The first five atom37 places (N, CA, C, CB, O) and aatype in JSON, in Angstrom:
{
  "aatype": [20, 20, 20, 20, 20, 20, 20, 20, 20, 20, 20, 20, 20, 20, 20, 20, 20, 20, 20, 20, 20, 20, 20, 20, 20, 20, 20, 20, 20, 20, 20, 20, 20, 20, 20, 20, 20, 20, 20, 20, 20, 20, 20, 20, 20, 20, 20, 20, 20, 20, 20, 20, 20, 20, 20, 20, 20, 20, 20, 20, 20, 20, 20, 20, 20, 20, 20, 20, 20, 20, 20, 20, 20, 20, 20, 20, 20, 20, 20, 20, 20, 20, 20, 20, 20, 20, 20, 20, 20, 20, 20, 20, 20, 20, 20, 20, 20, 20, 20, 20, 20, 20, 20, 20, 20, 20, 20, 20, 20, 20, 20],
  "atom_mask": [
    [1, 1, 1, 1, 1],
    [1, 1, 1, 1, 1],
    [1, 1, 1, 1, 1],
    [1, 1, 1, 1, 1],
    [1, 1, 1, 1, 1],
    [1, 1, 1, 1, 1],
    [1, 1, 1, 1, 1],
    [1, 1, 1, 1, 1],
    [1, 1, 1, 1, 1],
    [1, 1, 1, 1, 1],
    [1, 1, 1, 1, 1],
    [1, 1, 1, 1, 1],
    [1, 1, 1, 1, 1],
    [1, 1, 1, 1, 1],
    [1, 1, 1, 1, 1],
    [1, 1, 1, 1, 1],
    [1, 1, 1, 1, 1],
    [1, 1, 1, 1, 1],
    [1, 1, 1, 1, 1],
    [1, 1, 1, 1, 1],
    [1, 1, 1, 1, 1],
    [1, 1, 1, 1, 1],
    [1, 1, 1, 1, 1],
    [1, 1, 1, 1, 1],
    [1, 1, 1, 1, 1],
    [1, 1, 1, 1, 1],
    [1, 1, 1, 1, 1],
    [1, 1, 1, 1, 1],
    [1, 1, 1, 1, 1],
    [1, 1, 1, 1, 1],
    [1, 1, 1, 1, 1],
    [1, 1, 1, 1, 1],
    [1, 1, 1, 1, 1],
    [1, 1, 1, 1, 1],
    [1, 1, 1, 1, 1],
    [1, 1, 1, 1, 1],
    [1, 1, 1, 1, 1],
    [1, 1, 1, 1, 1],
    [1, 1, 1, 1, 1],
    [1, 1, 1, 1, 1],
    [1, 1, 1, 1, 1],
    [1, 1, 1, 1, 1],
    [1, 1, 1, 1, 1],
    [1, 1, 1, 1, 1],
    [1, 1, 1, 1, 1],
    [1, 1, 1, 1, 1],
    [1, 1, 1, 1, 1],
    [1, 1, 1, 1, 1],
    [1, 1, 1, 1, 1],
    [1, 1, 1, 1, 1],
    [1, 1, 1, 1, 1],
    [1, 1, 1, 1, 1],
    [1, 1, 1, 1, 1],
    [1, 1, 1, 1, 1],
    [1, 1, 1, 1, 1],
    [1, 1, 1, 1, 1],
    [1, 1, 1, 1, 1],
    [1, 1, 1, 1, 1],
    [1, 1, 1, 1, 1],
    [1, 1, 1, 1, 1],
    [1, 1, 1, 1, 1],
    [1, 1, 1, 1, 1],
    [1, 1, 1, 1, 1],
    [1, 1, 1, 1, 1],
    [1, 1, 1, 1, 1],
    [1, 1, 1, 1, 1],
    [1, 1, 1, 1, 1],
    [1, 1, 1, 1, 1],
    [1, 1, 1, 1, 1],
    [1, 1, 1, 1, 1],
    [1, 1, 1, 1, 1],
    [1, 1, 1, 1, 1],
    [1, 1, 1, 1, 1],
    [1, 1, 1, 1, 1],
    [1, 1, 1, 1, 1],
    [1, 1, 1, 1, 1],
    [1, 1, 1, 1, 1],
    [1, 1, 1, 1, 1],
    [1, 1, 1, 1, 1],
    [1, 1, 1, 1, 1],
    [1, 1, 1, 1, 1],
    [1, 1, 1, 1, 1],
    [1, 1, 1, 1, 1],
    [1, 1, 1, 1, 1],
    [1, 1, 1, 1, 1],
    [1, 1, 1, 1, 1],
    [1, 1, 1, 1, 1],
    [1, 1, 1, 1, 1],
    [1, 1, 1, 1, 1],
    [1, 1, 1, 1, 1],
    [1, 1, 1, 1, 1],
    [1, 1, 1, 1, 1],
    [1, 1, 1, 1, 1],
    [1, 1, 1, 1, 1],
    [1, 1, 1, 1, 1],
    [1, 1, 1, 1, 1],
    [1, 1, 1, 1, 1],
    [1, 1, 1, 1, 1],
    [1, 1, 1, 1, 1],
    [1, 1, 1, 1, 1],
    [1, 1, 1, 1, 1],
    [1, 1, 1, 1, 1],
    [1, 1, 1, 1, 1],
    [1, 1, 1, 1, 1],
    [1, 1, 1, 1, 1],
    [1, 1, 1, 1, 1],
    [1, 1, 1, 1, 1],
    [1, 1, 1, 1, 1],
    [1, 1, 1, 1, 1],
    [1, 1, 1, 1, 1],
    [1, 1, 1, 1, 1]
  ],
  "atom_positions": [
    [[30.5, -11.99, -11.24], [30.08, -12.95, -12.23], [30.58, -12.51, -13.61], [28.54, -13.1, -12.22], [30.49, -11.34, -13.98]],
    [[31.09, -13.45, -14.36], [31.76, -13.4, -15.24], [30.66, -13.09, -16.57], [32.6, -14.62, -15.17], [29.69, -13.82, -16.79]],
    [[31.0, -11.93, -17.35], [29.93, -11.62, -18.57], [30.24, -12.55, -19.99], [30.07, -9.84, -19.03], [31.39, -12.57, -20.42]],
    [[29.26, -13.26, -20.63], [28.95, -14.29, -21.33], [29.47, -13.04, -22.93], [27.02, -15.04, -20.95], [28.77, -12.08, -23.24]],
    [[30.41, -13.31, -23.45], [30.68, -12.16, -24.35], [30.27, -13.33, -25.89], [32.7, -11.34, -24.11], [30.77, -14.45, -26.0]],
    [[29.44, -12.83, -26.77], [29.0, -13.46, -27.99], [30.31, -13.06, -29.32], [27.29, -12.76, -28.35], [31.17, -12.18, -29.4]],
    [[30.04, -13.83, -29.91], [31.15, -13.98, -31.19], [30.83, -12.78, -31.71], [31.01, -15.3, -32.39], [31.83, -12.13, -32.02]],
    [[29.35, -11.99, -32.02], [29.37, -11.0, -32.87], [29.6, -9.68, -32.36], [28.31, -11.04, -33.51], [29.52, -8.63, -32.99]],
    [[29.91, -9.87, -31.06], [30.19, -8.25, -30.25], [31.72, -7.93, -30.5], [29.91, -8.27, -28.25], [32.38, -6.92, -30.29]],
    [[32.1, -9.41, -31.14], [33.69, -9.09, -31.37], [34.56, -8.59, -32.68], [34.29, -10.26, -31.1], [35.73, -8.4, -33.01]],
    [[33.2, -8.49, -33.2], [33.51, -7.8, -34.77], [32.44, -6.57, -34.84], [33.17, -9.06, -36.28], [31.31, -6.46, -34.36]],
    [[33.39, -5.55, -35.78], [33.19, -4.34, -35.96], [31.82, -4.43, -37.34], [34.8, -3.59, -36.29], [31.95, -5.21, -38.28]],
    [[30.85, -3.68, -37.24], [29.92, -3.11, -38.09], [30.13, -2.99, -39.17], [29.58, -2.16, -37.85], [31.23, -2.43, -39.09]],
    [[29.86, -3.11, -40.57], [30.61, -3.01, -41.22], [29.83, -1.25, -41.83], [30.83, -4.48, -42.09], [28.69, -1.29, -42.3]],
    [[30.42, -0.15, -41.75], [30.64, 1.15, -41.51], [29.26, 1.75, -42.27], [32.15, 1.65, -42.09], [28.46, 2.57, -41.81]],
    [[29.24, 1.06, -43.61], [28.4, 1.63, -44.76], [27.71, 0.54, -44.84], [29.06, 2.13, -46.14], [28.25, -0.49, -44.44]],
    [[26.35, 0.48, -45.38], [25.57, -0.14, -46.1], [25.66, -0.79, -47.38], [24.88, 0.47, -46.15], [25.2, 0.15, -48.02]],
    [[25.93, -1.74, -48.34], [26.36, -1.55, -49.24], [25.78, -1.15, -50.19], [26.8, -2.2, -49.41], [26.32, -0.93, -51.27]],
    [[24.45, -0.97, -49.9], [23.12, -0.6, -50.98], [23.21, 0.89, -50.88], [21.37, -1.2, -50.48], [22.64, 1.56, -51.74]],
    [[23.77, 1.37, -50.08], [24.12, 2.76, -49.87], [25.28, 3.47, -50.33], [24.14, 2.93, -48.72], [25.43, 4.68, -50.49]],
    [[26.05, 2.53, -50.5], [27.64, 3.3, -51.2], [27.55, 3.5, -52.89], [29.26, 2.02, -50.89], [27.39, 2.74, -53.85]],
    [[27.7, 4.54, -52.76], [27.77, 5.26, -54.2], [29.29, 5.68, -54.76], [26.87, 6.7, -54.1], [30.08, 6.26, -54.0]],
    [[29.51, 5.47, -55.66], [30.85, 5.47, -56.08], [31.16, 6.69, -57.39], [31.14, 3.88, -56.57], [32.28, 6.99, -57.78]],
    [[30.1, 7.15, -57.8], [30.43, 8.57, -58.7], [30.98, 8.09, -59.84], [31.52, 9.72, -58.04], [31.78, 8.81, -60.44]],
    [[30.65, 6.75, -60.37], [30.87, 6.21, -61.61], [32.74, 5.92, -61.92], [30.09, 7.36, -62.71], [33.29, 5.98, -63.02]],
    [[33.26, 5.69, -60.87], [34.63, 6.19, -60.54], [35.18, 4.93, -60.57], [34.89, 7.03, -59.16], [35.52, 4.72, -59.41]],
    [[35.49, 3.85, -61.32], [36.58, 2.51, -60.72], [37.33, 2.69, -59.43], [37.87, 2.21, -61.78], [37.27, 1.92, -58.47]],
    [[38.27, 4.17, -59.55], [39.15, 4.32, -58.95], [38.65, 4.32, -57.4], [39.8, 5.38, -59.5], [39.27, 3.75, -56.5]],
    [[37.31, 5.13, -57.19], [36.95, 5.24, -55.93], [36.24, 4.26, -55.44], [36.38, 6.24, -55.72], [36.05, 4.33, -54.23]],
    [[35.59, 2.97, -56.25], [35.29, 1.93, -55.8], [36.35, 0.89, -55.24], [34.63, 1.53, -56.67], [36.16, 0.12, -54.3]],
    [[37.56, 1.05, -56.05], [39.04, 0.32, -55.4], [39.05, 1.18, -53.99], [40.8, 0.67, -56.53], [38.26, 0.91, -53.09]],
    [[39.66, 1.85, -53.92], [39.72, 2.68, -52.51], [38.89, 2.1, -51.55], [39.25, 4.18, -52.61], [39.23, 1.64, -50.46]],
    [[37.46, 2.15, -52.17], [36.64, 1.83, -50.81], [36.43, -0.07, -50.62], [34.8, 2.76, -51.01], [36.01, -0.51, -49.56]],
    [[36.77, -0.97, -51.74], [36.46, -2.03, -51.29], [38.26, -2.03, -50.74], [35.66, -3.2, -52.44], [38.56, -2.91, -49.93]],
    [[39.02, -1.34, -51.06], [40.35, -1.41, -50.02], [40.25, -1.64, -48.81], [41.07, -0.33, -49.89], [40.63, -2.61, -48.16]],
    [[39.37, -0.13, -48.29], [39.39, 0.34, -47.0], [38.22, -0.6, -46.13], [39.08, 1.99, -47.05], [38.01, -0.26, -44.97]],
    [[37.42, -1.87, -46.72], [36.42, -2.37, -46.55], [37.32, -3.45, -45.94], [35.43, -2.52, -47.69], [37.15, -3.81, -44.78]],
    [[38.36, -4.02, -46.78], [38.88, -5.15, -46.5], [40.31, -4.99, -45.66], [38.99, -5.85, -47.79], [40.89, -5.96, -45.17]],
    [[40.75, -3.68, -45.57], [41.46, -3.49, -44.17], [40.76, -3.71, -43.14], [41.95, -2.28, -43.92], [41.1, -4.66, -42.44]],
    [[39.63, -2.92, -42.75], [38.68, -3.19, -41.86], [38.48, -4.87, -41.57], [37.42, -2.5, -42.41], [38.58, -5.54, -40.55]],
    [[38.21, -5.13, -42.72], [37.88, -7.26, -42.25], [39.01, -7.73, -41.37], [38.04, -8.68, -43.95], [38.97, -8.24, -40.25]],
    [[40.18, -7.39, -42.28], [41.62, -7.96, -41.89], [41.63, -7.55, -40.22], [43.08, -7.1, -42.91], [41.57, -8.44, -39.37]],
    [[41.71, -6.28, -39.9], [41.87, -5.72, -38.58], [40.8, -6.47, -37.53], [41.61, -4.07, -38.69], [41.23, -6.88, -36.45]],
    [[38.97, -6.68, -38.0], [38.37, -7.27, -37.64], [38.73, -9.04, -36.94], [37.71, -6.97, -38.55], [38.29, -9.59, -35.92]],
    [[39.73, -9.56, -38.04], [40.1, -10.65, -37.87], [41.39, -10.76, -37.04], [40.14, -11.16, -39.01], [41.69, -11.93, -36.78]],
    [[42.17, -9.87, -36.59], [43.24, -9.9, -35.96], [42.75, -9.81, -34.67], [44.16, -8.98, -36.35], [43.21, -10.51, -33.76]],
    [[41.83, -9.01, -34.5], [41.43, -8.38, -33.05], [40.63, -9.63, -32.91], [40.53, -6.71, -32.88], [40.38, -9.9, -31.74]],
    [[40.21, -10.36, -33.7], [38.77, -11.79, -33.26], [39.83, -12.62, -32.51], [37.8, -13.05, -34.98], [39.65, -12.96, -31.34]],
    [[41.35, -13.06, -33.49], [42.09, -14.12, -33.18], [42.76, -13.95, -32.01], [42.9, -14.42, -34.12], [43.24, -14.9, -31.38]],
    [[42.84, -12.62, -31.63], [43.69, -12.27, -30.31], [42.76, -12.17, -29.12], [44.51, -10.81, -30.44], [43.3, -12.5, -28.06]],
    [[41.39, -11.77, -29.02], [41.07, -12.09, -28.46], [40.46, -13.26, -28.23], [40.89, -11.48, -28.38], [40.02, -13.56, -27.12]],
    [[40.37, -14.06, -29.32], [40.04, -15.86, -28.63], [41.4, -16.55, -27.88], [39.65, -17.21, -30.22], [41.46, -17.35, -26.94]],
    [[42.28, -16.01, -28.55], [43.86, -16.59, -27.83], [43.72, -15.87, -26.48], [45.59, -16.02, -28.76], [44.17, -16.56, -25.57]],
    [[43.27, -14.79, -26.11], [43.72, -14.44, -24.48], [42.35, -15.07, -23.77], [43.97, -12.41, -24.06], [42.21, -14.57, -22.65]],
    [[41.17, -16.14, -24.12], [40.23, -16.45, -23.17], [40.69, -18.07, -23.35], [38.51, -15.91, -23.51], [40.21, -18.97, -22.67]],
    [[41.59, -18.25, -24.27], [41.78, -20.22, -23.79], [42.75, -20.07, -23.15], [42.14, -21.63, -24.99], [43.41, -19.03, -23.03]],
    [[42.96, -21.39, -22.52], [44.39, -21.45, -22.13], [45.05, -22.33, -22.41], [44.63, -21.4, -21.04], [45.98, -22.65, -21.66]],
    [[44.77, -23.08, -23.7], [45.13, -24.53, -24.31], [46.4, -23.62, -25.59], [43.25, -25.66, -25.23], [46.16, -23.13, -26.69]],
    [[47.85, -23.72, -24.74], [48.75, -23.37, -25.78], [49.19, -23.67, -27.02], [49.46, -23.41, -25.45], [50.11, -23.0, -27.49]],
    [[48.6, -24.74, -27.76], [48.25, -25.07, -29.07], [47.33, -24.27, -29.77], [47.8, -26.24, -29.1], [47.58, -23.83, -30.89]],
    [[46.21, -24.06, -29.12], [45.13, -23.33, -29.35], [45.85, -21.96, -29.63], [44.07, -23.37, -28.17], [45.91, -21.54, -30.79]],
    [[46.49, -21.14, -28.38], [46.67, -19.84, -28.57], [48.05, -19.67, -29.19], [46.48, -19.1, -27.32], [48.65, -18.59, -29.23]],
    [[48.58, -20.99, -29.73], [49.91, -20.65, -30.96], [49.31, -20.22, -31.92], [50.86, -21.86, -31.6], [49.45, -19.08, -32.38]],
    [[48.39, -21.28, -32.43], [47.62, -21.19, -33.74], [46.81, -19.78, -33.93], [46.56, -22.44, -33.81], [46.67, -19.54, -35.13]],
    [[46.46, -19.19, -33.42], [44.97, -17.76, -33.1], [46.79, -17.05, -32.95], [43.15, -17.82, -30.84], [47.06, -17.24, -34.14]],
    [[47.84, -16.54, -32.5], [48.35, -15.87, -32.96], [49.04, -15.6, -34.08], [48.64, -15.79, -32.43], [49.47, -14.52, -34.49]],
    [[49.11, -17.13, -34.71], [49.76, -17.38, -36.21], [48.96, -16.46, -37.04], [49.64, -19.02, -36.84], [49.37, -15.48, -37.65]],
    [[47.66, -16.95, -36.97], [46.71, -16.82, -37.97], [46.79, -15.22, -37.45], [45.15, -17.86, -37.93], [47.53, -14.56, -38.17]],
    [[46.11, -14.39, -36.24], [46.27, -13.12, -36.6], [47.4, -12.38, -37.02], [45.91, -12.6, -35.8], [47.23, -11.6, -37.96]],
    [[48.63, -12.49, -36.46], [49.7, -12.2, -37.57], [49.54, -12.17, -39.28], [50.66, -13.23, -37.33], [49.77, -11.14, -39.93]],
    [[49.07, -13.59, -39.97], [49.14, -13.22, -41.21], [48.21, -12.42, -41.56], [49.17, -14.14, -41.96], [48.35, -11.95, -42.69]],
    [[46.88, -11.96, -40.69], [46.0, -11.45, -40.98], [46.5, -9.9, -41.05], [44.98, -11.88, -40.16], [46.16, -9.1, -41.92]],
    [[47.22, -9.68, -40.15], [48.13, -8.12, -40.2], [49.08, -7.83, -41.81], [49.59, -8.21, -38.65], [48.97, -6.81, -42.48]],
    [[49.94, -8.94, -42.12], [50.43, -9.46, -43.37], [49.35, -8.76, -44.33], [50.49, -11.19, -43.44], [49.73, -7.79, -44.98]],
    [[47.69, -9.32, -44.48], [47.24, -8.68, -45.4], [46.62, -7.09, -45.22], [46.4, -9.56, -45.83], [46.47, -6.41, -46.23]],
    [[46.29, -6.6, -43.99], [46.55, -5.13, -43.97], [47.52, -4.69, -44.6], [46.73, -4.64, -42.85], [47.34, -3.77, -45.4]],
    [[48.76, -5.22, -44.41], [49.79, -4.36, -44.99], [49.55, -4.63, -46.73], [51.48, -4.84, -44.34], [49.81, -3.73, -47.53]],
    [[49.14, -5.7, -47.09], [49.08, -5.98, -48.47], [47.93, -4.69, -48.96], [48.56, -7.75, -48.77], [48.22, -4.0, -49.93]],
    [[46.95, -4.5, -48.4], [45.97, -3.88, -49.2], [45.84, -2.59, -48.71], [44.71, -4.57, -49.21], [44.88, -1.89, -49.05]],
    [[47.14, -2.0, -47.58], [47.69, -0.86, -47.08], [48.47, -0.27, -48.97], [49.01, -1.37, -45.45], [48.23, 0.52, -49.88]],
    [[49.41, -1.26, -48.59], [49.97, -1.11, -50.06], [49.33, -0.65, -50.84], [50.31, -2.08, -50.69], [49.53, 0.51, -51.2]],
    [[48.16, -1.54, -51.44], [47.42, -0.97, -52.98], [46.97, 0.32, -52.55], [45.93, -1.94, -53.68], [47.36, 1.31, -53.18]],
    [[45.82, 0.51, -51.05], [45.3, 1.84, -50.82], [46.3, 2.81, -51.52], [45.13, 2.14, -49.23], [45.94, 3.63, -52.36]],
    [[47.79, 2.62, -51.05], [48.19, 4.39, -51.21], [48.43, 3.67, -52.76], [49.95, 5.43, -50.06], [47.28, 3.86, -53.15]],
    [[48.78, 3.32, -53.36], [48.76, 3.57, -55.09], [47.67, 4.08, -55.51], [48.89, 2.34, -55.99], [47.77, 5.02, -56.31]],
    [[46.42, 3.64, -55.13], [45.12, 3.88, -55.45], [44.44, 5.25, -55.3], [44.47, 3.04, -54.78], [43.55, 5.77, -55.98]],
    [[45.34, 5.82, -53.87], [44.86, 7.13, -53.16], [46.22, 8.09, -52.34], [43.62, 6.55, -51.89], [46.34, 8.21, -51.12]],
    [[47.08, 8.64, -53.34], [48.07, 9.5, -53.32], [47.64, 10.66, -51.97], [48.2, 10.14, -54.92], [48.58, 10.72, -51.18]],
    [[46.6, 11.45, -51.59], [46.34, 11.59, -50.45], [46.38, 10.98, -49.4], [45.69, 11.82, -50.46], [46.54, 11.55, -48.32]],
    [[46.18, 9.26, -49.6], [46.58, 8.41, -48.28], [47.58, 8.19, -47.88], [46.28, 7.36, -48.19], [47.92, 7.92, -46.72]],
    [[48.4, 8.3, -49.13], [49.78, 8.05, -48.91], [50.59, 9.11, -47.85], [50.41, 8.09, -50.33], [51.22, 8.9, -46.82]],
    [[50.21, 10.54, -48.72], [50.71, 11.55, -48.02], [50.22, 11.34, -46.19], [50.09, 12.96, -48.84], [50.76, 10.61, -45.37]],
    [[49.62, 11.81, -46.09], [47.96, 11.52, -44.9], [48.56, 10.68, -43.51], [46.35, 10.03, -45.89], [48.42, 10.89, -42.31]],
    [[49.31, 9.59, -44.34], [50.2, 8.4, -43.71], [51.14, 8.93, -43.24], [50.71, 7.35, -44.55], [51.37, 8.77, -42.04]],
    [[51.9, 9.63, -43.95], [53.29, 9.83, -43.77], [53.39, 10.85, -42.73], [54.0, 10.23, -45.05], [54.09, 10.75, -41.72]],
    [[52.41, 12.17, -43.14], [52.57, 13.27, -42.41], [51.79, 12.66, -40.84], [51.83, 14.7, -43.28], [51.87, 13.36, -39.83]],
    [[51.27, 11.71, -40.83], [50.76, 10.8, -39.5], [52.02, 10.32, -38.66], [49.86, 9.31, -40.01], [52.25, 10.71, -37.52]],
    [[52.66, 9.59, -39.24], [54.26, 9.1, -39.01], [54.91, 10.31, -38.42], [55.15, 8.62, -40.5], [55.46, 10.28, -37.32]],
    [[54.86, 11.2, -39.04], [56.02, 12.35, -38.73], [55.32, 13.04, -37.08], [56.08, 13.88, -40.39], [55.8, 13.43, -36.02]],
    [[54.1, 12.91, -37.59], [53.5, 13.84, -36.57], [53.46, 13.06, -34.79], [51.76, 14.19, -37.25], [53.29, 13.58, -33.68]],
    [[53.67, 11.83, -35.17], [53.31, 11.2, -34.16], [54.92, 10.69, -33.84], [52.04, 10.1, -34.45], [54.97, 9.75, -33.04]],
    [[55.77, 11.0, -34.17], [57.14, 10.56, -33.99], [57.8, 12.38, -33.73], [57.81, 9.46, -35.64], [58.85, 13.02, -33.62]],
    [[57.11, 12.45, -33.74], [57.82, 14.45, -33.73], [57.33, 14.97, -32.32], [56.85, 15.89, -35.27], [57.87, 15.87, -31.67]],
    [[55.9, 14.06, -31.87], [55.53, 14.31, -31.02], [56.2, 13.59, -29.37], [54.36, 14.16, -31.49], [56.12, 13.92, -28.19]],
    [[56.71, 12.71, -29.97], [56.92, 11.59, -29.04], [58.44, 12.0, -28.9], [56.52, 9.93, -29.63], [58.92, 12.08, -27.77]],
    [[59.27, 12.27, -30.08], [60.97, 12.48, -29.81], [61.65, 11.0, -30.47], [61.41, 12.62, -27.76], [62.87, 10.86, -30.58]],
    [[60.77, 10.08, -30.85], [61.14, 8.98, -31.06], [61.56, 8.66, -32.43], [60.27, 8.29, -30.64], [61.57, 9.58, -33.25]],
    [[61.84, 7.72, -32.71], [61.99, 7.08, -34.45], [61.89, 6.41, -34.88], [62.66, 6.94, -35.1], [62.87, 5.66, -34.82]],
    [[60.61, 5.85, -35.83], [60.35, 4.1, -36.32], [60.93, 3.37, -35.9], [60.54, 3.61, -37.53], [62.1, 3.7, -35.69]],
    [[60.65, 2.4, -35.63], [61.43, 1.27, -35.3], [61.17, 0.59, -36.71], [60.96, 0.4, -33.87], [60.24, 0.83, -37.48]],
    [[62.1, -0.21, -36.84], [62.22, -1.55, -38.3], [61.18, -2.52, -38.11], [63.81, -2.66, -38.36], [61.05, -3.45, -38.9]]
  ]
}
């Protein structure tokens, strides 16, 4: 028997509280974290649209739910972007991630 899966099991928690996040009087570290808040949404929304596209089977339906998660990846990368301006450790963090995981494998970015 097939399990009845609800809309909200398909999105992620959102990590922190917001009555709970403290920012150390910092602009800079409040950018960072409503960054890393709204990567999270974006990713939230890619993974929602892909998985509603793999339970229809109406191919209009699952053009559209991959359009839309695509651009939703589009804005990860947009607010990927600001993160590392914002956070020069992420940047690095990233890179030495890249290397490490391509050093490991033998492989090389693809474009």
């Amino acid at each position: 028997m097939k399990r009845q899966i609800k809309l909200i099991e398909l999105l992620a928690k959102n990590p922190v509280a917001e009555k709970n996040i403290t920012f150390n009087g910092s602009p800079d570290n409040m950018n960072k974290e409503i960054l890393r808040l709204a990567i999270i949404a974006e990713l939230d929304a890619v993974s929602l649209y892909e998985q509603m596209a793999r339970k229809t089977t109406d191919e209009r339906l699952i053009k559209v739910l991959l359009d839309i998660a695509k651009e939703e990846k589009t804005h990860v990368g947009e607010f990927q972007a600001l993160l590392v301006q914002f956070d020069p450790e992420q940047a690095k963090e990233m890179s030495d991630g890249a290397v490490e995981v391509f050093g490991l494998t033998n492989e090389k970015p693809s474009d």
